[in-house]
Amino acid sequence: MKNNLPELDRRKTQNALEGVFEKYRIYKTITFMDRESFITAGYTDRPNGPTNVTSDPTARTAVYNVDAPAARLAYCEMVDAVVSRLNEREQLLIRERYLKDDDVFDYKVYNYVLDPPVSKDTYTKLRTRAFYKMALALADQGVLNLAGLQKGADRKLG
């Protein structure tokens, strides 16, 4: 039976997922700042004749103030949902290493967080398997492009 799953480059996949996790942490930790609309008139030199452009800066600001936090929340919920589909040890590894703080290192996770502690090689295998599953799930969500993560993708594109 032929395996239909793509073979992904480990480094590219890790870099892509670390970018997803970085965006997640930023969205979770940095508060959203509402934009305010300008209520004073702005005078600019305009050419004579119709510009055929209508603008409503107050409406644009209101839409942004509603849509941007909703998009952030949806992104974080989507990443949480993908992580929740992993097995328990993989979930623990991803949450403790990538989703909580910036200053958590691999050796802390495999020595102190995972119970029982595992070796560096076992940790790498566990992380690689979790990254593969997450890359496939995030590609289904449209967050990652699997074509760029496959082995030999540089040779095919270049």
PDB file of C-alpha atoms in Angstrom:
ATOM      1  CA  MET A   1       0.000   0.000   0.000  1.00  0.00           C
ATOM      2  CA  LYS A   2       1.371   3.401  -0.976  1.00  0.00           C
ATOM      3  CA  ASN A   3       1.758   6.104   1.665  1.00  0.00           C
ATOM      4  CA  ASN A   4      -0.009   9.286   0.517  1.00  0.00           C
ATOM      5  CA  LEU A   5       1.420  11.509   3.247  1.00  0.00           C
ATOM      6  CA  PRO A   6       4.044  14.029   2.106  1.00  0.00           C
ATOM      7  CA  GLU A   7       7.631  13.797   3.279  1.00  0.00           C
ATOM      8  CA  LEU A   8       8.416  17.119   4.970  1.00  0.00           C
ATOM      9  CA  ASP A   9      11.796  18.741   5.542  1.00  0.00           C
ATOM     10  CA  ARG A  10      12.313  18.769   9.309  1.00  0.00           C
ATOM     11  CA  ARG A  11      14.102  22.136   9.496  1.00  0.00           C
ATOM     12  CA  LYS A  12      11.644  23.964   7.240  1.00  0.00           C
ATOM     13  CA  THR A  13       8.705  22.512   9.135  1.00  0.00           C
ATOM     14  CA  GLN A  14      10.206  23.480  12.484  1.00  0.00           C
ATOM     15  CA  ASN A  15      10.889  27.046  11.299  1.00  0.00           C
ATOM     16  CA  ALA A  16       7.376  27.419   9.884  1.00  0.00           C
ATOM     17  CA  LEU A  17       5.733  26.112  13.067  1.00  0.00           C
ATOM     18  CA  GLU A  18       7.930  28.253  15.299  1.00  0.00           C
ATOM     19  CA  GLY A  19       6.641  31.233  13.301  1.00  0.00           C
ATOM     20  CA  VAL A  20       3.070  30.110  13.968  1.00  0.00           C
ATOM     21  CA  PHE A  21       3.848  29.729  17.687  1.00  0.00           C
ATOM     22  CA  GLU A  22       5.525  33.161  17.811  1.00  0.00           C
ATOM     23  CA  LYS A  23       2.447  34.790  16.302  1.00  0.00           C
ATOM     24  CA  TYR A  24       0.288  32.880  18.805  1.00  0.00           C
ATOM     25  CA  ARG A  25       2.352  34.125  21.771  1.00  0.00           C
ATOM     26  CA  ILE A  26       2.255  37.698  20.463  1.00  0.00           C
ATOM     27  CA  TYR A  27      -1.509  37.585  20.039  1.00  0.00           C
ATOM     28  CA  LYS A  28      -1.935  36.118  23.534  1.00  0.00           C
ATOM     29  CA  THR A  29       0.401  38.491  25.376  1.00  0.00           C
ATOM     30  CA  ILE A  30       0.200  41.845  23.624  1.00  0.00           C
ATOM     31  CA  THR A  31      -3.056  43.674  24.121  1.00  0.00           C
ATOM     32  CA  PHE A  32      -4.959  45.041  21.179  1.00  0.00           C
ATOM     33  CA  MET A  33      -5.006  48.808  20.910  1.00  0.00           C
ATOM     34  CA  ASP A  34      -8.231  50.271  19.558  1.00  0.00           C
ATOM     35  CA  ARG A  35      -7.896  52.796  16.801  1.00  0.00           C
ATOM     36  CA  GLU A  36      -9.633  56.108  17.150  1.00  0.00           C
ATOM     37  CA  SER A  37     -11.188  57.986  14.293  1.00  0.00           C
ATOM     38  CA  PHE A  38     -10.319  61.559  13.499  1.00  0.00           C
ATOM     39  CA  ILE A  39     -13.210  63.935  13.909  1.00  0.00           C
ATOM     40  CA  THR A  40     -11.477  67.069  12.697  1.00  0.00           C
ATOM     41  CA  ALA A  41     -11.483  67.997   9.062  1.00  0.00           C
ATOM     42  CA  GLY A  42      -8.310  67.473   7.109  1.00  0.00           C
ATOM     43  CA  TYR A  43      -7.634  69.786   4.232  1.00  0.00           C
ATOM     44  CA  THR A  44      -5.647  68.476   1.323  1.00  0.00           C
ATOM     45  CA  ASP A  45      -5.082  69.778  -2.171  1.00  0.00           C
ATOM     46  CA  ARG A  46      -7.305  67.824  -4.540  1.00  0.00           C
ATOM     47  CA  PRO A  47      -7.610  68.072  -8.291  1.00  0.00           C
ATOM     48  CA  ASN A  48     -10.820  69.443  -9.703  1.00  0.00           C
ATOM     49  CA  GLY A  49     -13.409  66.931 -10.726  1.00  0.00           C
ATOM     50  CA  PRO A  50     -14.884  63.829  -9.157  1.00  0.00           C
ATOM     51  CA  THR A  51     -12.563  61.305  -7.595  1.00  0.00           C
ATOM     52  CA  ASN A  52     -15.287  58.631  -7.450  1.00  0.00           C
ATOM     53  CA  VAL A  53     -14.075  57.687  -4.007  1.00  0.00           C
ATOM     54  CA  THR A  54     -16.244  57.749  -0.956  1.00  0.00           C
ATOM     55  CA  SER A  55     -14.712  57.358   2.422  1.00  0.00           C
ATOM     56  CA  ASP A  56     -16.036  56.807   5.873  1.00  0.00           C
ATOM     57  CA  PRO A  57     -13.062  56.782   8.236  1.00  0.00           C
ATOM     58  CA  THR A  58     -15.280  56.266  11.286  1.00  0.00           C
ATOM     59  CA  ALA A  59     -16.809  53.124   9.805  1.00  0.00           C
ATOM     60  CA  ARG A  60     -13.375  51.817   8.740  1.00  0.00           C
ATOM     61  CA  THR A  61     -12.088  52.377  12.265  1.00  0.00           C
ATOM     62  CA  ALA A  62     -15.113  50.662  13.835  1.00  0.00           C
ATOM     63  CA  VAL A  63     -14.800  47.663  11.522  1.00  0.00           C
ATOM     64  CA  TYR A  64     -11.079  47.355  12.298  1.00  0.00           C
ATOM     65  CA  ASN A  65     -11.713  47.599  16.056  1.00  0.00           C
ATOM     66  CA  VAL A  66     -14.134  44.676  15.824  1.00  0.00           C
ATOM     67  CA  ASP A  67     -12.486  42.505  13.162  1.00  0.00           C
ATOM     68  CA  ALA A  68      -8.853  42.606  14.325  1.00  0.00           C
ATOM     69  CA  PRO A  69      -9.485  41.220  17.851  1.00  0.00           C
ATOM     70  CA  ALA A  70     -11.881  38.633  16.421  1.00  0.00           C
ATOM     71  CA  ALA A  71      -9.220  37.493  13.932  1.00  0.00           C
ATOM     72  CA  ARG A  72      -6.632  37.252  16.722  1.00  0.00           C
ATOM     73  CA  LEU A  73      -9.012  35.200  18.857  1.00  0.00           C
ATOM     74  CA  ALA A  74      -9.893  32.904  15.949  1.00  0.00           C
ATOM     75  CA  TYR A  75      -6.192  32.329  15.188  1.00  0.00           C
ATOM     76  CA  CYS A  76      -5.399  31.436  18.823  1.00  0.00           C
ATOM     77  CA  GLU A  77      -8.424  29.137  19.056  1.00  0.00           C
ATOM     78  CA  MET A  78      -7.420  27.393  15.825  1.00  0.00           C
ATOM     79  CA  VAL A  79      -3.866  26.773  17.104  1.00  0.00           C
ATOM     80  CA  ASP A  80      -5.266  25.533  20.443  1.00  0.00           C
ATOM     81  CA  ALA A  81      -7.630  23.175  18.603  1.00  0.00           C
ATOM     82  CA  VAL A  82      -4.782  21.733  16.520  1.00  0.00           C
ATOM     83  CA  VAL A  83      -2.630  21.219  19.628  1.00  0.00           C
ATOM     84  CA  SER A  84      -5.520  19.572  21.480  1.00  0.00           C
ATOM     85  CA  ARG A  85      -5.656  16.845  18.800  1.00  0.00           C
ATOM     86  CA  LEU A  86      -2.123  15.677  19.623  1.00  0.00           C
ATOM     87  CA  ASN A  87      -1.490  12.931  22.185  1.00  0.00           C
ATOM     88  CA  GLU A  88      -0.873  13.924  25.822  1.00  0.00           C
ATOM     89  CA  ARG A  89       2.923  14.021  25.777  1.00  0.00           C
ATOM     90  CA  GLU A  90       3.014  15.926  22.491  1.00  0.00           C
ATOM     91  CA  GLN A  91       0.460  18.418  23.838  1.00  0.00           C
ATOM     92  CA  LEU A  92       2.509  18.934  26.980  1.00  0.00           C
ATOM     93  CA  LEU A  93       5.685  19.410  24.959  1.00  0.00           C
ATOM     94  CA  ILE A  94       4.130  21.964  22.567  1.00  0.00           C
ATOM     95  CA  ARG A  95       2.286  23.909  25.260  1.00  0.00           C
ATOM     96  CA  GLU A  96       5.208  24.112  27.674  1.00  0.00           C
ATOM     97  CA  ARG A  97       7.921  24.768  25.087  1.00  0.00           C
ATOM     98  CA  TYR A  98       6.207  26.931  22.489  1.00  0.00           C
ATOM     99  CA  LEU A  99       2.887  28.347  23.676  1.00  0.00           C
ATOM    100  CA  LYS A 100       3.617  29.699  27.158  1.00  0.00           C
ATOM    101  CA  ASP A 101       6.798  31.734  27.488  1.00  0.00           C
ATOM    102  CA  ASP A 102       9.636  32.802  25.224  1.00  0.00           C
ATOM    103  CA  ASP A 103      12.386  31.784  27.649  1.00  0.00           C
ATOM    104  CA  VAL A 104      11.636  28.050  27.909  1.00  0.00           C
ATOM    105  CA  PHE A 105      14.332  25.878  26.385  1.00  0.00           C
ATOM    106  CA  ASP A 106      14.283  22.307  25.126  1.00  0.00           C
ATOM    107  CA  TYR A 107      16.474  20.942  27.912  1.00  0.00           C
ATOM    108  CA  LYS A 108      14.074  22.299  30.551  1.00  0.00           C
ATOM    109  CA  VAL A 109      11.181  20.507  28.900  1.00  0.00           C
ATOM    110  CA  TYR A 110      12.838  17.116  28.475  1.00  0.00           C
ATOM    111  CA  ASN A 111      14.529  17.192  31.898  1.00  0.00           C
ATOM    112  CA  TYR A 112      11.941  18.839  34.148  1.00  0.00           C
ATOM    113  CA  VAL A 113       8.523  19.051  32.483  1.00  0.00           C
ATOM    114  CA  LEU A 114       8.085  15.625  30.928  1.00  0.00           C
ATOM    115  CA  ASP A 115       7.439  12.970  33.530  1.00  0.00           C
ATOM    116  CA  PRO A 116       9.387  10.722  33.411  1.00  0.00           C
ATOM    117  CA  PRO A 117      12.238  12.772  31.925  1.00  0.00           C
ATOM    118  CA  VAL A 118      13.395  11.676  28.480  1.00  0.00           C
ATOM    119  CA  SER A 119      16.675  11.861  26.612  1.00  0.00           C
ATOM    120  CA  LYS A 120      17.408  14.583  24.092  1.00  0.00           C
ATOM    121  CA  ASP A 121      17.030  12.110  21.205  1.00  0.00           C
ATOM    122  CA  THR A 122      13.651  10.855  22.429  1.00  0.00           C
ATOM    123  CA  TYR A 123      12.525  14.458  22.897  1.00  0.00           C
ATOM    124  CA  THR A 124      13.597  15.291  19.333  1.00  0.00           C
ATOM    125  CA  LYS A 125      11.636  12.316  17.958  1.00  0.00           C
ATOM    126  CA  LEU A 126       8.564  13.300  19.973  1.00  0.00           C
ATOM    127  CA  ARG A 127       8.795  16.934  18.836  1.00  0.00           C
ATOM    128  CA  THR A 128       9.339  15.951  15.197  1.00  0.00           C
ATOM    129  CA  ARG A 129       6.273  13.708  15.249  1.00  0.00           C
ATOM    130  CA  ALA A 130       4.181  16.480  16.850  1.00  0.00           C
ATOM    131  CA  PHE A 131       5.434  19.035  14.304  1.00  0.00           C
ATOM    132  CA  TYR A 132       4.549  16.710  11.425  1.00  0.00           C
ATOM    133  CA  LYS A 133       1.013  16.225  12.689  1.00  0.00           C
ATOM    134  CA  MET A 134       0.597  19.943  13.313  1.00  0.00           C
ATOM    135  CA  ALA A 135       1.973  20.876   9.885  1.00  0.00           C
ATOM    136  CA  LEU A 136      -0.590  18.631   8.208  1.00  0.00           C
ATOM    137  CA  ALA A 137      -3.416  20.034  10.335  1.00  0.00           C
ATOM    138  CA  LEU A 138      -2.367  23.654   9.810  1.00  0.00           C
ATOM    139  CA  ALA A 139      -2.063  23.047   6.069  1.00  0.00           C
ATOM    140  CA  ASP A 140      -5.678  21.855   6.114  1.00  0.00           C
ATOM    141  CA  GLN A 141      -6.600  25.115   7.861  1.00  0.00           C
ATOM    142  CA  GLY A 142      -4.756  27.125   5.203  1.00  0.00           C
ATOM    143  CA  VAL A 143      -2.115  28.477   7.596  1.00  0.00           C
ATOM    144  CA  LEU A 144       0.867  26.589   6.125  1.00  0.00           C
ATOM    145  CA  ASN A 145       1.783  25.672   2.561  1.00  0.00           C
ATOM    146  CA  LEU A 146       2.940  22.048   2.456  1.00  0.00           C
ATOM    147  CA  ALA A 147       4.532  22.431  -0.987  1.00  0.00           C
ATOM    148  CA  GLY A 148       7.196  24.728   0.476  1.00  0.00           C
ATOM    149  CA  LEU A 149       7.884  22.366   3.391  1.00  0.00           C
ATOM    150  CA  GLN A 150       8.426  19.178   1.396  1.00  0.00           C
ATOM    151  CA  LYS A 151      11.871  17.668   0.997  1.00  0.00           C
ATOM    152  CA  GLY A 152      13.509  18.820  -2.195  1.00  0.00           C
ATOM    153  CA  ALA A 153      11.137  21.771  -2.581  1.00  0.00           C
ATOM    154  CA  ASP A 154      14.102  24.102  -3.242  1.00  0.00           C
ATOM    155  CA  ARG A 155      15.277  21.966  -6.142  1.00  0.00           C
ATOM    156  CA  LYS A 156      11.758  21.826  -7.638  1.00  0.00           C
ATOM    157  CA  LEU A 157      11.243  25.590  -7.367  1.00  0.00           C
ATOM    158  CA  GLY A 158      14.744  26.754  -8.293  1.00  0.00           C
TER     159      GLY A 158
END
